[in-house]
Coordinates of C-alpha atoms in Angstrom, one line a residue:
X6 CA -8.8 -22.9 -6.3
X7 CA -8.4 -26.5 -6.3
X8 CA -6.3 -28.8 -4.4
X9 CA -3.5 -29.0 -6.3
X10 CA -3.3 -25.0 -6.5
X11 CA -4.0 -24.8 -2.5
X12 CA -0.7 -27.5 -2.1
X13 CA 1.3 -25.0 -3.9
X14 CA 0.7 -22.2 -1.6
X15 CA 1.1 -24.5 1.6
X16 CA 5.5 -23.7 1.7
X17 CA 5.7 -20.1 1.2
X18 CA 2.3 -19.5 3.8
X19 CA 4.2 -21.8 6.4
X20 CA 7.6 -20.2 5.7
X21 CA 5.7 -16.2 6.2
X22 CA 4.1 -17.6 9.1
X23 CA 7.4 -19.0 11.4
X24 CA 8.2 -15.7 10.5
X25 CA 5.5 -13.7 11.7
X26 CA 5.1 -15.3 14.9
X27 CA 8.8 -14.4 15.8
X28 CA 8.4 -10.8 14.3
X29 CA 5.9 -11.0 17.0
X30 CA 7.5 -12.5 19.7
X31 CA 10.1 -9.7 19.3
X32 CA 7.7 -6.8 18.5
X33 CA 6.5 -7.2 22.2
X34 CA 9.8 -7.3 23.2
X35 CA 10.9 -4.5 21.5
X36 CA 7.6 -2.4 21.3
X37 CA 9.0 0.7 19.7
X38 CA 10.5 -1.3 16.6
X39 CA 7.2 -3.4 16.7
X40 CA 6.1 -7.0 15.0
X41 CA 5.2 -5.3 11.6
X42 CA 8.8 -4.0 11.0
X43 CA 10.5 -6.9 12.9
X44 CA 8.5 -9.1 10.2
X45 CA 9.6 -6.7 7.1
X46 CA 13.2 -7.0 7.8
X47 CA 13.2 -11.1 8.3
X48 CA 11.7 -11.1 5.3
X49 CA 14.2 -9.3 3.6
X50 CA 17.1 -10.9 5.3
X51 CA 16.3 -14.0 4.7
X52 CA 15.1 -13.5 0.6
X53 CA 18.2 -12.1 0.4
X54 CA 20.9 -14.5 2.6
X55 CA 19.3 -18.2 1.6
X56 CA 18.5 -19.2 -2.0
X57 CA 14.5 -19.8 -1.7
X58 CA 12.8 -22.3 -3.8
X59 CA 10.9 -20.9 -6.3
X60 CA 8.0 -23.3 -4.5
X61 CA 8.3 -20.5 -2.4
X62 CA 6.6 -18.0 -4.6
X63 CA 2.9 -19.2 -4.4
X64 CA 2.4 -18.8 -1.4
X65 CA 3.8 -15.4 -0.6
X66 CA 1.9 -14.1 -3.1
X67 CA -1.1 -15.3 -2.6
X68 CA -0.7 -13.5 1.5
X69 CA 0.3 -10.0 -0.1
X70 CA -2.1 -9.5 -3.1
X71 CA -5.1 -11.8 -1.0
X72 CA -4.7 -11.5 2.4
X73 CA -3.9 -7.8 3.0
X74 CA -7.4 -7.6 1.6
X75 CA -9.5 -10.0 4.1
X76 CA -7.6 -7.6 6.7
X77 CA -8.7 -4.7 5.2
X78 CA -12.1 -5.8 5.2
X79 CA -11.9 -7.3 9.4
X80 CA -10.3 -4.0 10.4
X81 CA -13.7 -2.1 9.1
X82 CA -15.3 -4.1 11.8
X83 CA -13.8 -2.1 14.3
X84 CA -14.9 1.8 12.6
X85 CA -18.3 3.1 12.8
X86 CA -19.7 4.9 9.2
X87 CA -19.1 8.1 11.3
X88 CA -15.5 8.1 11.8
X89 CA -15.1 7.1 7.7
X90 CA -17.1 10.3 6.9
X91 CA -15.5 12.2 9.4
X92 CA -12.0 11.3 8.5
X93 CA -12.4 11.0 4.5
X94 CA -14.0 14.9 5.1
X95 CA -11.0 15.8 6.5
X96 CA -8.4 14.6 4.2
X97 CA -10.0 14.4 0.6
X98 CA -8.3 18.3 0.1
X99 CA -4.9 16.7 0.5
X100 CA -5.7 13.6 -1.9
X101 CA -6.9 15.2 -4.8
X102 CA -3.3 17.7 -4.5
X103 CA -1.4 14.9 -3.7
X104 CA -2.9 12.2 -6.6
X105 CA -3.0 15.1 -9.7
X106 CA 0.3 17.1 -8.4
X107 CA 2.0 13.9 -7.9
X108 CA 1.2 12.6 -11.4
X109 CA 1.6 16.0 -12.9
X110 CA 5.2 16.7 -11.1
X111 CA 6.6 13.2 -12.7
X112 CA 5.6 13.6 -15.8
X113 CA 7.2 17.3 -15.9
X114 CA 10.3 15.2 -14.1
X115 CA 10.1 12.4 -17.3
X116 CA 10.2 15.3 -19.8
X117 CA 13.2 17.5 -18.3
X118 CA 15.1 14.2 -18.1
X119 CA 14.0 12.4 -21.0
X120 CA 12.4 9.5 -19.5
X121 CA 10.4 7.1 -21.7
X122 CA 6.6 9.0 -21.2
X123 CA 5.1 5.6 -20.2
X124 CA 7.8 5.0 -17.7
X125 CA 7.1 8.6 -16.1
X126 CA 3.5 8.2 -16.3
X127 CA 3.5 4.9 -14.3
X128 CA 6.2 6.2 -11.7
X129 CA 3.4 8.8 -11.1
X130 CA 0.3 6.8 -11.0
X131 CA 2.1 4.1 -8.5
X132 CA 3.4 7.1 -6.5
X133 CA 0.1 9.2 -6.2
X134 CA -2.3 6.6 -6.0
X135 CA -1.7 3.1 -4.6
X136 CA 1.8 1.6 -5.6
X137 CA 2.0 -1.3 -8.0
X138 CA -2.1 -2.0 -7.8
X139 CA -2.8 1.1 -9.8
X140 CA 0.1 0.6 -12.2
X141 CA -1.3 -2.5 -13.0
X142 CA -4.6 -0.9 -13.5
X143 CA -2.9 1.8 -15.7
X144 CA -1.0 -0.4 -17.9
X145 CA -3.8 -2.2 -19.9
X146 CA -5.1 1.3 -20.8
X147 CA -1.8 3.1 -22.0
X148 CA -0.5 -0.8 -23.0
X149 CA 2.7 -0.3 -21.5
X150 CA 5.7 -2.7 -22.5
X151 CA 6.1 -5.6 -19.4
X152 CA 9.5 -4.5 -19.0
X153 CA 8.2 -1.0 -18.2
X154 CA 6.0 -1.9 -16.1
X155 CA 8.7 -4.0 -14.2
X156 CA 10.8 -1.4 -13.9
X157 CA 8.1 1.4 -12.7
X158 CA 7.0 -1.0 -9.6
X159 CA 10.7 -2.0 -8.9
X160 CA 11.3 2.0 -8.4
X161 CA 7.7 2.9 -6.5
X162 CA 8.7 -1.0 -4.6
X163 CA 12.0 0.7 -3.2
X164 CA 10.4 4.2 -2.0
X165 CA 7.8 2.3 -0.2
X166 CA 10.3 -0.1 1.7
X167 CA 12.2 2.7 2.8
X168 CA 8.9 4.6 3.8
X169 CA 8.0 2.1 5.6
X170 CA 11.4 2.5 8.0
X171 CA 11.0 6.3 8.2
X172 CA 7.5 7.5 8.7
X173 CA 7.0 6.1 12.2
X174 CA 10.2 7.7 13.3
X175 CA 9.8 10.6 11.7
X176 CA 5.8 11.2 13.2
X177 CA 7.4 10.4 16.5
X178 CA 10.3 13.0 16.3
X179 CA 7.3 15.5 14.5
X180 CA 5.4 14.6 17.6
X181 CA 2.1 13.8 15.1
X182 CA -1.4 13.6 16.7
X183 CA -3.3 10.6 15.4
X184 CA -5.3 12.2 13.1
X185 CA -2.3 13.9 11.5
X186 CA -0.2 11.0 11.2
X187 CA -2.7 8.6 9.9
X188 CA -3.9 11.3 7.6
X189 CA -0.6 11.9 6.5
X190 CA 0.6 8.1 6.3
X191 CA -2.5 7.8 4.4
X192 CA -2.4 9.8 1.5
X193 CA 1.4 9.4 0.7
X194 CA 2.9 6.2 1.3
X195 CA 2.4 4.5 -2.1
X196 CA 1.5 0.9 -1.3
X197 CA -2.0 0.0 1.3
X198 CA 0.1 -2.6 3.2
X199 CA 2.6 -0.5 4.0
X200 CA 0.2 2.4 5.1
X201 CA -1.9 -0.3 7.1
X202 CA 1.6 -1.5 8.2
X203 CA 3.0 2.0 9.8
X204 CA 0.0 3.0 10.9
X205 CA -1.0 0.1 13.6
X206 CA 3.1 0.0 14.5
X207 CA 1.7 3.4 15.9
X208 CA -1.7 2.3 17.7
X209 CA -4.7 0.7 16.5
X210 CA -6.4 4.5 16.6
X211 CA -3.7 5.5 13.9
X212 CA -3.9 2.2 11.8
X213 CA -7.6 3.0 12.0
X214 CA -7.5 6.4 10.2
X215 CA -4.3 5.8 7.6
X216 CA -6.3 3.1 6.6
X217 CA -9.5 4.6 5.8
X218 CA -7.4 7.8 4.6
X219 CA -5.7 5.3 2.2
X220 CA -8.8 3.3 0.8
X221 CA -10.5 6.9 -0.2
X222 CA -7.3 7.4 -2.3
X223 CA -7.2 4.1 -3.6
X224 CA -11.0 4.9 -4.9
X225 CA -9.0 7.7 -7.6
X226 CA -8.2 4.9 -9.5
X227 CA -11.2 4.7 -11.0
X228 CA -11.5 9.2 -12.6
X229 CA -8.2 8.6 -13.0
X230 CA -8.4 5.3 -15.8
X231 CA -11.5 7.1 -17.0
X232 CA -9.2 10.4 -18.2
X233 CA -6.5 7.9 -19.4
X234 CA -8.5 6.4 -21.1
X235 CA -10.7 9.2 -23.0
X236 CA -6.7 10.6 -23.4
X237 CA -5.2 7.4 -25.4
X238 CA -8.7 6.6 -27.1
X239 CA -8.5 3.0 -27.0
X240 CA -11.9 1.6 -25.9
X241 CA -11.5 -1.8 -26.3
X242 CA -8.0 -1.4 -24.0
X243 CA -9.6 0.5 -21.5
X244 CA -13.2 -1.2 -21.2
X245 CA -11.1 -4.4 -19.5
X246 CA -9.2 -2.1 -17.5
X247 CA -11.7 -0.8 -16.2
X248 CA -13.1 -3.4 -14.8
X249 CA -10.5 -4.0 -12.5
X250 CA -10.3 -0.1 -12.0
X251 CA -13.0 -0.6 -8.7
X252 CA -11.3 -2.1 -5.5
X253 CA -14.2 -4.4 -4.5
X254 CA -12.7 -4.9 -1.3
X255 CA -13.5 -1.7 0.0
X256 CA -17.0 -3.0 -0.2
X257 CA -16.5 -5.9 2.5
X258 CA -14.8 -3.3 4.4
X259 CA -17.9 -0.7 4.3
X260 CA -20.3 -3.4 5.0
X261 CA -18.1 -4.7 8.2
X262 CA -18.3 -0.9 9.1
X263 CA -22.1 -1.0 8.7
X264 CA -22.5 -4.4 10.6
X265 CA -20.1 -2.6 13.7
X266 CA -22.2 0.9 13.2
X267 CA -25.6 -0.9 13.5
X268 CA -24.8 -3.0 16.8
X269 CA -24.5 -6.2 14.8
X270 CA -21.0 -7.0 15.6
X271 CA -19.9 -6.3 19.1
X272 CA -17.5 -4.3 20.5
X273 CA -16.1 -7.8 21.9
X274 CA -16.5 -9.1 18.1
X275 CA -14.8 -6.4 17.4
X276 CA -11.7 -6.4 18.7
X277 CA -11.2 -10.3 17.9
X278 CA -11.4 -9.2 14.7
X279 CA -8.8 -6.5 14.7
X280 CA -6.5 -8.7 16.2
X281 CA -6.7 -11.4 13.4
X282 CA -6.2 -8.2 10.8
X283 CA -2.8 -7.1 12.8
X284 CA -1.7 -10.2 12.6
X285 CA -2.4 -10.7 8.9
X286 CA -0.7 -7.4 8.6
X287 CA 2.2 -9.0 10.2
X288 CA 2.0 -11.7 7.8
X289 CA 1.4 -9.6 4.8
X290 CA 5.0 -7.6 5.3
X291 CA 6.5 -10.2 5.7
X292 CA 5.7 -11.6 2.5
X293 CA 6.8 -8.0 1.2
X294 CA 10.1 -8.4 2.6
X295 CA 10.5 -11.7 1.0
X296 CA 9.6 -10.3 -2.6
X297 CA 12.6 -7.9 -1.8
X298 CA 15.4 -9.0 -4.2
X299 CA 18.1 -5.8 -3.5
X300 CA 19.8 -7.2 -7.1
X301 CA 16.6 -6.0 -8.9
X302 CA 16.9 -2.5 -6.9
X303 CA 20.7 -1.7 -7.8
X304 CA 19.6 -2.7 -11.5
X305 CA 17.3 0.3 -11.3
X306 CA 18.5 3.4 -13.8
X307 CA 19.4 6.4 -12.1
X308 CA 16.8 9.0 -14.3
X309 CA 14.1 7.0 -13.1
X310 CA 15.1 6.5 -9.3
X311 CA 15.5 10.4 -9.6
X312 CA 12.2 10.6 -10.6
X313 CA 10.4 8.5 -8.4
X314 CA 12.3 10.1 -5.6
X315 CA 11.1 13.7 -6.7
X316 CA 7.6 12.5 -6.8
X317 CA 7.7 10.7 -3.6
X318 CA 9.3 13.5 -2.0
X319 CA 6.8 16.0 -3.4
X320 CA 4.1 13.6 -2.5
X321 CA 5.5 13.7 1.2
X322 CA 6.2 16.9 2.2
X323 CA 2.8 18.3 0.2
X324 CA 0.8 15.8 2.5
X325 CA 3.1 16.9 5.6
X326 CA 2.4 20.6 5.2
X327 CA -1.1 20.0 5.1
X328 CA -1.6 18.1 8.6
X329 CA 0.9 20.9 10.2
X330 CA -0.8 23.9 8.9
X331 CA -4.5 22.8 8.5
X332 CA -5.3 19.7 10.8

């Protein structure tokens, strides 16, 4: 990135900064609401009250697609190899049901009410796997029209804001122990910042597990472009998809793990670093809230909101069931 490119992104970091340190003025304040939902809404309010300068744009999305991943990668600083094993063990079950029943349960959706089959299949993949990051994946393989794939991230984009509000409240009023809720956050809110997001509003020992839960289901990307691909035989589609298939990220975070596991990084290093990922976090949703345009969600068809809703809601109450019965 040069400096002209860097100059660019100077206005919209500023602008999601001023608001993340009031989102976090006021989450401590208001501990119960918290920074990370304080930050959302600003976000939100303000994309949609004051006519933003497209200079704007740069910056906030360079903090949601780059620096929800250097937080991702701090916050494995602060978890030892054993708690990933231990915690992937305990939910991979629920992921492979939730990824292949969530796809499978949109597509029927599509079919019953006629909705265009690369629409349905991308409302599945964003749903199951990891929002708009594996629709993005999905689309060079199935090569899916731009105003599709517009539309399917606009409907998973909605379902995710609105998760975002209900899953702490509702794992407070289920009265969810950590490893539930984080396992549960984890495998079926559709976007990683959000599941990051909900997770630390709830403690750092919930952030901790929804996030690990949520980069194990992020790795389905990857059998799940592979079957696409062998599906739609188009190799010379799928070969450059599949190259972005891998979330190299999750590297950085399994080597912070192994520097914390090994003694390397401190438990005082630690916990500096853990901080700095909150309040990247912070940052990072509010940068979502300021991509939320509500114009672009009321333009939204009502066969496809359907559908995404069925799938999220499938996706939900599958993942809720399991932590109740078998966690």
């Amino acid at each position: 990135m040069n400096k002209s490119s860097i100059n660019k992104t100077i206005p919209g970091i500023l602008l999601i900064l001023v608001i993340s340190i009031m989102a976090k003025l006021l989450g401590e304040f208001f501990p119960s609401i918290g920074g990370v939902l304080f930050a959302l809404l600003m976000g939100i309010i303000i994309r949609n009250s004051f006519q933003l300068n497209e200079k704007y744009n740069i910056g906030i999305s360079l903090v949601v697609k780059k620096w929800l991943k250097v937080a991702i990668v701090l916050l494995g600083a602060t978890l030892s190899f054993g708690s990933i094993l231990d915690i992937g063990a305990q939910s991979i079950l629920v992921i492979i049901i939730v990824v292949s029943g969530g796809i499978a349960i949109t597509l029927l959706v599509g079919k019953l009410m006629k909705i265009d089959k690369m629409l349905a299949l991308l409302i599945g993949v964003g749903t199951s796997i990891c929002g708009a990051t594996a629709i993005s994946v999905v689309k060079g393989v199935v090569q899916a029209k731009e105003a599709i794939v517009a539309y399917a991230i606009s409907t998973i984009f909605f379902f995710n804001i609105l998760a975002t509000f209900l899953y702490p409240v509702l794992g407070q009023w289920l009265q969810l122990s950590i490893i539930q809720m984080g396992i549960w956050a984890g495998t079926s809110i559709h976007d990683t910042s959000s599941v990051v997001a909900v997770g630390y509003l709830l403690g750092d020992e919930v952030g901790e597990v929804a996030t690990t839960v949520k980069l194990v289901r992020t790795l389905f990307i990857l059998p799940l472009v592979l079957a696409i691909s062998f599906i739609m035989i188009r190799k010379n589609d799928s070969t450059q998809s599949l190259k972005g298939a891998f979330p190299v990220f999750i590297f950085g975070f399994l080597f912070m793990s192994g520097m914390y596991s090994t003694g390397i990084i401190t438990e005082a290093i630690s916990g500096y670093m853990g901080e700095i990922a909150k309040f990247l976090i912070v940052m990072v949703m509010a940068g979502v809230g300021l991509q939320v345009r509500w114009k672009n969600i009321r333009s939204l068809g009502l066969k496809p909101f359907v559908a995404g809703f069925i799938a999220s809601v499938f996706v939900g109450v599958t993942s809720l069931l399991f932590v109740l019965y078998f966690l």
